[in-house]
XYZ file of C-alpha atoms in Angstrom:
587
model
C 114.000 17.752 55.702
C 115.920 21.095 56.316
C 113.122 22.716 54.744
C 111.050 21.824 57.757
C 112.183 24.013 60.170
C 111.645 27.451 58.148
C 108.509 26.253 57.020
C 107.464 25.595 60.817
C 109.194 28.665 62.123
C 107.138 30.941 59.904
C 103.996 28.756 60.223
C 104.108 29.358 64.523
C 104.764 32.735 63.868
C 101.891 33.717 61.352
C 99.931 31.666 63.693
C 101.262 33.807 66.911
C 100.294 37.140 64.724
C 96.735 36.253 63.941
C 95.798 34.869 67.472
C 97.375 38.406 68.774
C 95.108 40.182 66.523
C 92.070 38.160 67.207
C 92.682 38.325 70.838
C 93.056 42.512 70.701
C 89.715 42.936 69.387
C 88.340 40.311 71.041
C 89.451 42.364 74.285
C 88.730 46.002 72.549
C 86.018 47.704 74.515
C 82.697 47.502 72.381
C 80.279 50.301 71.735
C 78.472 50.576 75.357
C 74.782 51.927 76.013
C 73.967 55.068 74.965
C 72.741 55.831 78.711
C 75.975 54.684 80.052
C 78.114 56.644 77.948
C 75.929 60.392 78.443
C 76.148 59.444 82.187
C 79.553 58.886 81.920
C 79.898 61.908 79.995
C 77.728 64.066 82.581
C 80.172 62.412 85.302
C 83.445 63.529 83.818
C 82.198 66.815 82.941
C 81.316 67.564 87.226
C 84.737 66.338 88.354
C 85.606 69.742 89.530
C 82.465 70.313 91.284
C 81.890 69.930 94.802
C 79.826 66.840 95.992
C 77.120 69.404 97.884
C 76.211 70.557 94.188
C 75.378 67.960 92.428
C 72.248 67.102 90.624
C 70.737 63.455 89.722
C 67.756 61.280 89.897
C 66.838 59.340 93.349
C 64.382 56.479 94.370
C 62.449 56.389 97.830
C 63.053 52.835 98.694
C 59.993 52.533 100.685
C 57.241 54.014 98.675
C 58.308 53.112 95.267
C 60.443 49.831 95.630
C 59.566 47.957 98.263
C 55.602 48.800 98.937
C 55.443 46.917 95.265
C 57.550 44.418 95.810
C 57.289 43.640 98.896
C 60.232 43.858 102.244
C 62.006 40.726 100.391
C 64.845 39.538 98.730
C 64.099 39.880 95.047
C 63.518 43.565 95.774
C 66.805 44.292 96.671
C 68.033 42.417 93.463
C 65.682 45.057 91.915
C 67.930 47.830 93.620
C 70.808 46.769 92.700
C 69.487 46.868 88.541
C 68.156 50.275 89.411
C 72.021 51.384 90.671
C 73.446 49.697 87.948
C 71.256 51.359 85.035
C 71.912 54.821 87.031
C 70.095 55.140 90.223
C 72.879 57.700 92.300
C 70.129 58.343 95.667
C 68.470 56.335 97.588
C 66.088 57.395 99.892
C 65.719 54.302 103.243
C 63.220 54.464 106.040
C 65.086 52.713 109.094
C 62.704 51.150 111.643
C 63.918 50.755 115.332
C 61.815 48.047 117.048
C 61.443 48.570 120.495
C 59.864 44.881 120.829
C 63.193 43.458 119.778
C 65.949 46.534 120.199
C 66.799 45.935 116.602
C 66.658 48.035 113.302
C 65.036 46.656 110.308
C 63.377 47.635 107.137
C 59.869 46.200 107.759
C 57.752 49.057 108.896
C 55.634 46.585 111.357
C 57.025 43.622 113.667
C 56.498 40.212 113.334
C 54.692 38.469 116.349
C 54.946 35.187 117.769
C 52.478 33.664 115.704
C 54.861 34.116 112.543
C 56.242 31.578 110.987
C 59.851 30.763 112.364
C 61.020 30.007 108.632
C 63.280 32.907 107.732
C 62.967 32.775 104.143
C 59.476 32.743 103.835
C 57.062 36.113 102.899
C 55.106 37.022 105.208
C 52.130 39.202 105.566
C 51.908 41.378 108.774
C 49.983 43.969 110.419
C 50.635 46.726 112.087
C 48.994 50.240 113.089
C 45.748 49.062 110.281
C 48.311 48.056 107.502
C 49.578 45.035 105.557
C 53.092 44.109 104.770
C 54.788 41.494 103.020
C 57.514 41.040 104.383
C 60.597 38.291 104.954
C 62.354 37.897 107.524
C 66.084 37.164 106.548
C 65.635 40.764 104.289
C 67.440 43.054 106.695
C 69.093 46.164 107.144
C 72.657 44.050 107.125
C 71.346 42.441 103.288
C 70.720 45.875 102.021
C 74.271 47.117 102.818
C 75.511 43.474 100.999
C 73.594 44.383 98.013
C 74.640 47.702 98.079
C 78.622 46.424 98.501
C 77.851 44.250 95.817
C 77.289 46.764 93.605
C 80.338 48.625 94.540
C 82.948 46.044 93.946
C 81.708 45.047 90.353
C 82.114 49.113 89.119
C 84.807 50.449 91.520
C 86.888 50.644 88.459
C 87.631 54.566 86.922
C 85.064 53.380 83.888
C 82.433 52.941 86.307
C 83.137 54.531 89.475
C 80.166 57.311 90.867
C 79.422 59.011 94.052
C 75.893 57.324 95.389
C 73.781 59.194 98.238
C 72.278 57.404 101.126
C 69.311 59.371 103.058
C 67.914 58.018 105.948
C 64.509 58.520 107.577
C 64.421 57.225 111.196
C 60.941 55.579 112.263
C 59.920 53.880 115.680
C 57.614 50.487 116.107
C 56.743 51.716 119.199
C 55.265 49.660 122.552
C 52.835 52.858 123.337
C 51.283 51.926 119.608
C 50.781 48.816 120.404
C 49.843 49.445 123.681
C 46.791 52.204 122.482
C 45.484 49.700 119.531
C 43.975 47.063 122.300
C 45.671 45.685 125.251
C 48.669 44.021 127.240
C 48.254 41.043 125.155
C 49.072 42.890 121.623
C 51.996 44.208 123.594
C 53.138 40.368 124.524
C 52.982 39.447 121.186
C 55.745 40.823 119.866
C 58.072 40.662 122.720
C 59.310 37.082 121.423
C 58.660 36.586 118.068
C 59.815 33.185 116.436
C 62.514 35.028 114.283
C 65.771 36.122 116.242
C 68.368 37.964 115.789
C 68.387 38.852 112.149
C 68.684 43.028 112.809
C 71.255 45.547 113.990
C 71.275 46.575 117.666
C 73.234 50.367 116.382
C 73.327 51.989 113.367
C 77.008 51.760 113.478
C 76.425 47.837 112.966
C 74.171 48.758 110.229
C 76.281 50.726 107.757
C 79.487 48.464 108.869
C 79.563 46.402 105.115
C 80.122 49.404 103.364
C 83.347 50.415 105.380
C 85.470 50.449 102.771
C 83.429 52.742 100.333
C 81.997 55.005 103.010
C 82.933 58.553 103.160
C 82.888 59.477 106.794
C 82.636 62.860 108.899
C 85.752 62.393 109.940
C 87.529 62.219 106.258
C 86.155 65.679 105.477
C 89.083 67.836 106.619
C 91.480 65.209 105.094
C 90.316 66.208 101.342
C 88.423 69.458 101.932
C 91.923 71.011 100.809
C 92.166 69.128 97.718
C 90.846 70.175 94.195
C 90.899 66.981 92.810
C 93.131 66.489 89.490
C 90.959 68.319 87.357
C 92.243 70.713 84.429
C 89.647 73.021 85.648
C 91.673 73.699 88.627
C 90.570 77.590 89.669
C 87.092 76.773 88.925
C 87.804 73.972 91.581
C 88.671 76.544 93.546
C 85.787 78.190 93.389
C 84.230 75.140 94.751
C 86.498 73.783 97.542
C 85.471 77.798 98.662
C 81.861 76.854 98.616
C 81.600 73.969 99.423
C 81.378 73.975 103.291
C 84.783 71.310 103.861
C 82.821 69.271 101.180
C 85.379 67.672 98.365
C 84.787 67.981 94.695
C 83.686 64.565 93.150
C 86.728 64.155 91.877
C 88.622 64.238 94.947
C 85.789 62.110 96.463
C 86.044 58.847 94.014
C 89.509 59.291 92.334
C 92.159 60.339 95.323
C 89.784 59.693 98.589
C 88.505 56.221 96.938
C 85.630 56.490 98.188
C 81.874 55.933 96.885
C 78.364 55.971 99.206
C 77.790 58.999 101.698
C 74.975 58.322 104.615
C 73.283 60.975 106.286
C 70.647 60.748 108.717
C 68.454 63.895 107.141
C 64.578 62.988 109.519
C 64.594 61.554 112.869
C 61.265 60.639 114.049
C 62.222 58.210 116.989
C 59.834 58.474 119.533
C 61.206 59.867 122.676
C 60.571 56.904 125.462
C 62.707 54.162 127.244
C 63.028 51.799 124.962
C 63.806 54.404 122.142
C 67.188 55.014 120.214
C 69.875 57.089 121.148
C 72.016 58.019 118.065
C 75.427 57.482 119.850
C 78.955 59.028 119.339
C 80.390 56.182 117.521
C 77.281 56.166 115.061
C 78.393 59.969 114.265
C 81.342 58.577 113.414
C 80.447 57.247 110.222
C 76.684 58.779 109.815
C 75.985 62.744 108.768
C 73.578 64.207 110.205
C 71.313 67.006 108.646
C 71.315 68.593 112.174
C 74.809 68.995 112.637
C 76.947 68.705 109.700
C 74.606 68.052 106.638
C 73.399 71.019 105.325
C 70.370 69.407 103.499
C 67.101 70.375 101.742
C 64.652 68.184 101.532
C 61.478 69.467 99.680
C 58.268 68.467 98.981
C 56.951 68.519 95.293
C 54.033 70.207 96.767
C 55.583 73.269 98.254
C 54.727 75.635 96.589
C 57.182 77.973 97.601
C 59.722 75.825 96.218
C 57.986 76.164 93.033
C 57.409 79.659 92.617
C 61.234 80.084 93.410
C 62.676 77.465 90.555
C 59.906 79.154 87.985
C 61.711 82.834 88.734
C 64.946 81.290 88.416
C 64.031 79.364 84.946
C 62.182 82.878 83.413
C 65.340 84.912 84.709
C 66.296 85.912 80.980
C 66.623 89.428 81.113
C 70.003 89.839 83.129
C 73.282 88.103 82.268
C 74.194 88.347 85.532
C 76.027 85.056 87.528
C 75.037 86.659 91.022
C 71.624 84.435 91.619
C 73.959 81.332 90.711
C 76.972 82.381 92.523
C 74.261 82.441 95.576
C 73.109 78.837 94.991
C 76.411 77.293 94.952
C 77.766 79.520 98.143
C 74.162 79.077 100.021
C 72.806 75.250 99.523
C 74.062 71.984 100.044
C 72.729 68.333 99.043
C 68.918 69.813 97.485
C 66.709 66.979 96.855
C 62.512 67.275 95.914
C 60.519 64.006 97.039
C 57.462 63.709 94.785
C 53.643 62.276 95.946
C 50.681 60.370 94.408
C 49.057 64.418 94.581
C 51.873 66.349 92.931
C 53.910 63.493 91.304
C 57.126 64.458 88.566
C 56.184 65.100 84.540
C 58.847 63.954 82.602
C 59.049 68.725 82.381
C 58.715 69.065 85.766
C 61.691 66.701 86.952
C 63.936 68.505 84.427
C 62.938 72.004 85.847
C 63.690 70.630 89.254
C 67.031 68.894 87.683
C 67.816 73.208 86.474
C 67.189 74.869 89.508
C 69.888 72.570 91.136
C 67.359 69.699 92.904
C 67.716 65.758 93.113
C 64.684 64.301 92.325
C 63.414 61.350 94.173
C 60.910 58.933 92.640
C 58.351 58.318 95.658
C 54.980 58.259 93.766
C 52.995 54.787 93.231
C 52.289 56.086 89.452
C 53.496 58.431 86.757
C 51.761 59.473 83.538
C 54.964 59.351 80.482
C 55.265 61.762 77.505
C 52.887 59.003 75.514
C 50.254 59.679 78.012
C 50.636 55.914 79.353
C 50.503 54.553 82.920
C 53.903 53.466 83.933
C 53.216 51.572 87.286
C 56.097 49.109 87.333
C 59.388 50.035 89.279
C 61.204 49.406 85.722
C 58.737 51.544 83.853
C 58.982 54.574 86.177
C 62.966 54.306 86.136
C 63.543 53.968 82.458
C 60.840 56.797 81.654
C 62.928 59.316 83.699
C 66.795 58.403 83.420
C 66.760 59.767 80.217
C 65.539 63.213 81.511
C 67.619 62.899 84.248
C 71.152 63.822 82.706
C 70.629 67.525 83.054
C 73.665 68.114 80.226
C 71.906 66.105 77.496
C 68.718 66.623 75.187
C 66.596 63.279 76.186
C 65.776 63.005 72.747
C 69.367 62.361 71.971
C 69.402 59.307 74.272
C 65.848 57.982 73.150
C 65.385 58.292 69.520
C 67.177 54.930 67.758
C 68.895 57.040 64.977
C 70.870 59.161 67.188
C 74.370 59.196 66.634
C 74.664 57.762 70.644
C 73.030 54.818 69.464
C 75.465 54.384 66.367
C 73.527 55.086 64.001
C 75.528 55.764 60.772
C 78.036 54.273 62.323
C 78.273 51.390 59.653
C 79.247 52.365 56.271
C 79.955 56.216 57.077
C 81.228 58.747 54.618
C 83.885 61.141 55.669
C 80.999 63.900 56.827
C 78.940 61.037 58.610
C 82.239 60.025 60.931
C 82.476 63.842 62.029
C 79.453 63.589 64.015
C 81.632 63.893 67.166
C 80.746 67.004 68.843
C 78.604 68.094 71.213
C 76.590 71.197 71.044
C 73.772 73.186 73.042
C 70.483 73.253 71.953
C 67.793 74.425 74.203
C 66.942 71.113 75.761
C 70.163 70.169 76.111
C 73.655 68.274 74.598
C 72.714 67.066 70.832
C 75.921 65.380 68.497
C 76.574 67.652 65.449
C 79.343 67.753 62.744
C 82.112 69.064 63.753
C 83.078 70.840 61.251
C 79.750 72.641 60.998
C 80.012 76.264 62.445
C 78.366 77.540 65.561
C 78.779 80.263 68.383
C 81.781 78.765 71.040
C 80.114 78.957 74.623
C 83.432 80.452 76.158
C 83.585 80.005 80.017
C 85.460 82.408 82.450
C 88.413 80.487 83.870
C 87.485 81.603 87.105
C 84.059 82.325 87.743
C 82.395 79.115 86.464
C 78.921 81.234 86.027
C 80.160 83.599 84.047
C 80.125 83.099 79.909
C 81.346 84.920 77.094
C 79.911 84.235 73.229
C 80.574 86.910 70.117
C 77.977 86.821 68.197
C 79.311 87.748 65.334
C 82.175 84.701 65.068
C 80.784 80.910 64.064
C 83.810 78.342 64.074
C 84.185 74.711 63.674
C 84.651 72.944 66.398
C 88.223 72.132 65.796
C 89.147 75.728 65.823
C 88.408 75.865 69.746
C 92.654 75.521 70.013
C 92.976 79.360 68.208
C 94.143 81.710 70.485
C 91.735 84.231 68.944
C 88.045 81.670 69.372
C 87.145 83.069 72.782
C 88.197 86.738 74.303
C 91.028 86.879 77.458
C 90.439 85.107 80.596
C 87.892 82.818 78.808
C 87.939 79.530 77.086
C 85.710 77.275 75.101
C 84.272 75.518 78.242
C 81.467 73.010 79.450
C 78.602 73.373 82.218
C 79.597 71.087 85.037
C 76.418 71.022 86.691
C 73.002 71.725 86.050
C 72.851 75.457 87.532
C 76.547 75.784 85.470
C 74.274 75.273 82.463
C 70.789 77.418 83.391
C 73.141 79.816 83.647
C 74.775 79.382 80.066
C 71.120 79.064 78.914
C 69.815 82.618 80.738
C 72.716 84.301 79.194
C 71.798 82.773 75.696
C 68.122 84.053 76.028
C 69.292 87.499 77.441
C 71.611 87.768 74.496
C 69.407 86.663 72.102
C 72.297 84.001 70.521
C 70.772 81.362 68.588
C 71.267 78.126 69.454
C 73.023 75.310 68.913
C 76.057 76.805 70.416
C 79.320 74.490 70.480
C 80.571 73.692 74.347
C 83.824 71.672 75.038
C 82.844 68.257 74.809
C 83.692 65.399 71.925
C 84.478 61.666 71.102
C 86.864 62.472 68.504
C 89.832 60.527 69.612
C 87.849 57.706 70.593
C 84.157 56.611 70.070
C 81.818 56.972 73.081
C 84.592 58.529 75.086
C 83.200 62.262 75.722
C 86.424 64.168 76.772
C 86.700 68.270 77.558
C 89.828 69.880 76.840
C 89.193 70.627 73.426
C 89.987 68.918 69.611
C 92.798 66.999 70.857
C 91.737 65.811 74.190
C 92.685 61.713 74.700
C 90.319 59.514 76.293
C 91.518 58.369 79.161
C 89.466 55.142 79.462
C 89.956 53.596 76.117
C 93.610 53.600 73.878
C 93.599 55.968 71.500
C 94.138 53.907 68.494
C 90.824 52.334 66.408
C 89.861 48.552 65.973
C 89.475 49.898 62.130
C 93.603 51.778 62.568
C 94.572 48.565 64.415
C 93.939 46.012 62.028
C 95.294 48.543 59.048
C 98.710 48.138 61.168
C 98.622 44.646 61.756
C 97.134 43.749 58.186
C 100.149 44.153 55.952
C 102.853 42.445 57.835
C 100.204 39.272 58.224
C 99.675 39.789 54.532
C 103.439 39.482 54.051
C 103.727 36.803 56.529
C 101.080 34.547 54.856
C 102.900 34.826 50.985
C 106.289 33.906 52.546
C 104.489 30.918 54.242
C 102.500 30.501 50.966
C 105.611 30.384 48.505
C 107.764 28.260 50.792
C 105.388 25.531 50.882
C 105.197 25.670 47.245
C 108.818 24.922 47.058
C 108.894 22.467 49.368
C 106.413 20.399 47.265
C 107.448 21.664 43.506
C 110.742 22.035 43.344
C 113.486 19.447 42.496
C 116.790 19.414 42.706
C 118.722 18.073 39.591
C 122.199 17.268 41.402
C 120.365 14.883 43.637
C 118.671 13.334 41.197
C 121.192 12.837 38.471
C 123.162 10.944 41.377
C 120.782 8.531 42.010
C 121.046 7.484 38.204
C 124.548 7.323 38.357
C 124.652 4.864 41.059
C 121.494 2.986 39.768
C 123.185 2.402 36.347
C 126.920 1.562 37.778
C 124.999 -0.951 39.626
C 123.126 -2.674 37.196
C 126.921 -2.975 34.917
C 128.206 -4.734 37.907
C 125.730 -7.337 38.438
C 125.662 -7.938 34.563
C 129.525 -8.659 34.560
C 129.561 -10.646 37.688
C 126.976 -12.045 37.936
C 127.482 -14.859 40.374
C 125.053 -18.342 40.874
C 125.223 -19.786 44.281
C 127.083 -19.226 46.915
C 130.834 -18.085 46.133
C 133.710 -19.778 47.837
């Protein structure tokens, strides 16, 4: 029996070991979307920017969500997939109806007729068009879907700076007034469903408290560069940026997510009309007073002509045109229509020239030459072109090294695919150890690039003091007009592409990290499943033979002094009994 407790000792303990290491990889991160981790990548890489610069692809709610859908509930479950696969603006038409002083999202009102059910779809009229609409979908259930989204990724993984543009609209009395009579005015006044809008737009945005970044937090962080490496080119931002912060400052030390302006006010002046009060500019921006916005039309032609001069610019290195874009213009965005709606080129042109692109055609014709009409189609057709730092191929094509291919069974060369170069459409994954031209990026000045054409180094000699001249370092575009200018000096100089930029997953897989060779992810530890389990293996290994040869003995052996005393006694016994051996009962 004193066996026993060794024996159970070392079995709880083996036990303990290899429930420890099933439960670490169990809990290990896995290999996430290839989408997810380039927009991650894009995300990290613009930390030091300032918010007013930054470039991704938008959705008019309105035109391409809800006119398909419908004004209901299952449409807003649609926008919440479309910000979780990487939707970052949304573009809301806000209807004030004078019938019932209330906003909503349903461009026409329901009369008294309606049904009183508040959950059911309903199809209304107004100025000679159909909705569908229901009436429990308000402006109150798009904030909750929208808060929704914020609490499952406010983590440092998932965290991202979404843009809210608003359009304000009127249901106005005088249109209902000039369509027929007094009685189509009555018929609204008291419809059957009550109470289910926001009498201010201060009531309206009041669920996203918490995230909101208000007009009044902008001279708390307009000081702040944000913990970036890339501190002086921070600089250069927080001096551009109009009081702006840079996106790191915004999500990582003002915790904050969702910024609402109010960029097109078409209220109609009257009695019952709005008034955008002083409390609402409290937590609204407005692109009258303290929004510097562009909104453009894909048809402007204008706007055109001037992103074409700025794409062809490839006969002068100089930074001055770019240094002008980030000191001039603040929050650009280009709305698309059904008569000059995005390419899968054009949106990427846009994406260059330092434009958000907004979905807000019914239709779009894909690189197959194929109809996408679905809200899903249209989305997943243009993320990919989208991240402005990455060649779309690279996220598309199912052997790409972002969708693990070769990541099973990889030689030694195969598990160097951890680097990031340029090409000329964008970020492609290349062998490290391959040799290429080092984009090197003034420390400064973050238009301004260096590259010897003469020099081509592996990647992991970026840390040599000689790879890039004085004042200059192996660096990374950290926005899209960051990178047309890397690619106009690439074309002026005539330097072949690829060219390497700072950006790998070397320490850990699908953790894109600047800072060179060396860098350590900071989402993820910095040790393998593959190195974990060749720590754990061999004291397991040990642990399982000791168990192993223990039991054996416990079963096998035999001890001969215990055994040889048992005969003793047994045959002493027996000589006994012979010699008195008694019958009956003794007296």
């Amino acid at each position: 029996m004193r066996y026993d407790y060794p024996v159970n000792f070392l079995t709880y303990l083996c036990l303990f070991i290899s429930c420890s290491l099933c439960e670490i990889l169990d809990n290990w991160p896995v290999a996430s979307n290839p989408i997810d981790v380039a927009m991650r990548a894009q995300r990290d890489v613009a930390r030091p920017v300032s918010i007013t610069q930054l470039t991704n692809l938008g959705i008019a709610s309105s035109g391409n969500l809800f006119e398909k859908e419908g004004y209901t509930q299952s449409a807003l479950l649609t926008l919440e997939t479309a910000l979780t696969v990487g939707i970052r603006t949304v573009y809301i038409d806000l209807y004030w109806n004078e019938f019932t002083r209330e906003w909503q999202l349903c461009p026409a009102p329901f009369p008294s007729n309606a049904s009183s059910s508040s959950i059911s779809v309903q199809e209304v009229t107004w100025k000679g068009r159909k909705y569908k609409c229901q009436g429990d979908m308000t402006v109150q259930s798009l904030m909750q879907t929208f808060s929704s989204y914020f609490a499952s990724t406010n983590t440092n993984l998932e965290v991202n700076l979404v843009t809210m543009l608003f359009r304000l609209n009127s249901i106005s009395i005088s249109d209902a007034s000039a369509s027929n009579s007094s009685e189509s005015t009555n018929i609204y006044k008291n419809p059957p469903i009550k109470n289910l809008g926001n009498s201010t737009l201060n009531e309206c945005i009041s669920p996203l408290n918490t995230y909101l970044y208000k007009p009044t937090n902008i001279h708390k962080s307009s000081t702040s560069g944000g913990v970036s490496t890339n501190t002086s080119r921070s600089d250069f931002y927080n001096r551009t940026s109009g009081d702006f912060p840079t996106l790191d400052t915004f999500m990582l030390q003002d915790y904050k997510r969702i910024i609402a302006s109010v960029v097109e006010n078409n209220l109609k002046p009257s009695k019952n009309s709005y008034n955008i009060s002083a409390t609402d500019k409290k937590n609204f921006f407005l692109s009258s007073e303290n929004f510097d916005s562009e909104i453009a039309s894909s048809s402007n032609s204008s706007v055109l002509s001037r992103c074409q001069a700025l794409l062809e610019d490839t006969k002068s290195n100089k930074s001055d045109s770019f240094i002008d874009i980030a000191e001039e213009t603040r929050f650009r965005y280009i709305v698309d229509n059904d008569q000059d709606r995005f390419t899968n080129d054009s949106l990427r042109d846009f994406l260059q020239c330092g434009y958000s692109p907004i979905l807000n055609a019914s239709s779009y014709i894909t690189y197959d030459d194929e109809r996408a009409d679905t809200f899903a189609e249209v989305v997943n057709n243009f993320l990919p072109q989208s991240l402005w730092l990455w060649d779309p191929k690279e996220l598309t094509r199912e052997n790409s090294v972002l969708w693990g291919y070769l990541a099973e069974n990889s030689t030694d060369k195969h598990i160097a695919f951890r680097c990031v170069a340029l090409s000329k459409d964008g970020g492609i994954i290349r062998n490290c150890y391959e040799k290429y031209h080092y984009a090197c990026k003034n420390k400064e000045m973050p238009f301004s690039w260096k590259i010897d054409d003469t020099d081509q180094l592996a990647y992991f000699e970026a840390n040599n003091e000689d790879a890039c001249p004085k004042g200059y370092s192996l660096g990374t575009p950290s926005s899209s007009i960051e990178l047309l200018s890397l690619m106009n000096y690439l074309y002026s100089e005539n330097i072949d592409f690829p060219v390497w930029i700072d950006l790998n997953d070397i320490t850990v897989n699908d953790c894109f990290v600047t800072g060179g060779p060396y860098a350590k992810c900071p989402y993820q530890r910095t040790v393998s499943k593959r190195k974990l389990v060749g720590l754990i293996a061999p004291s397991f290994v040990v642990c399982v033979v000791i168990l192993f040869l223990l039991v054996l003995e416990k079963f096998f052996r035999v001890n001969p002094i215990q055994t040889n005393r048992k005969r003793y006694w047994r045959k002493r016994i027996n000589e006994y009994n012979k010699i008195h051996n008694y019958e009956g009962v003794p007296s």
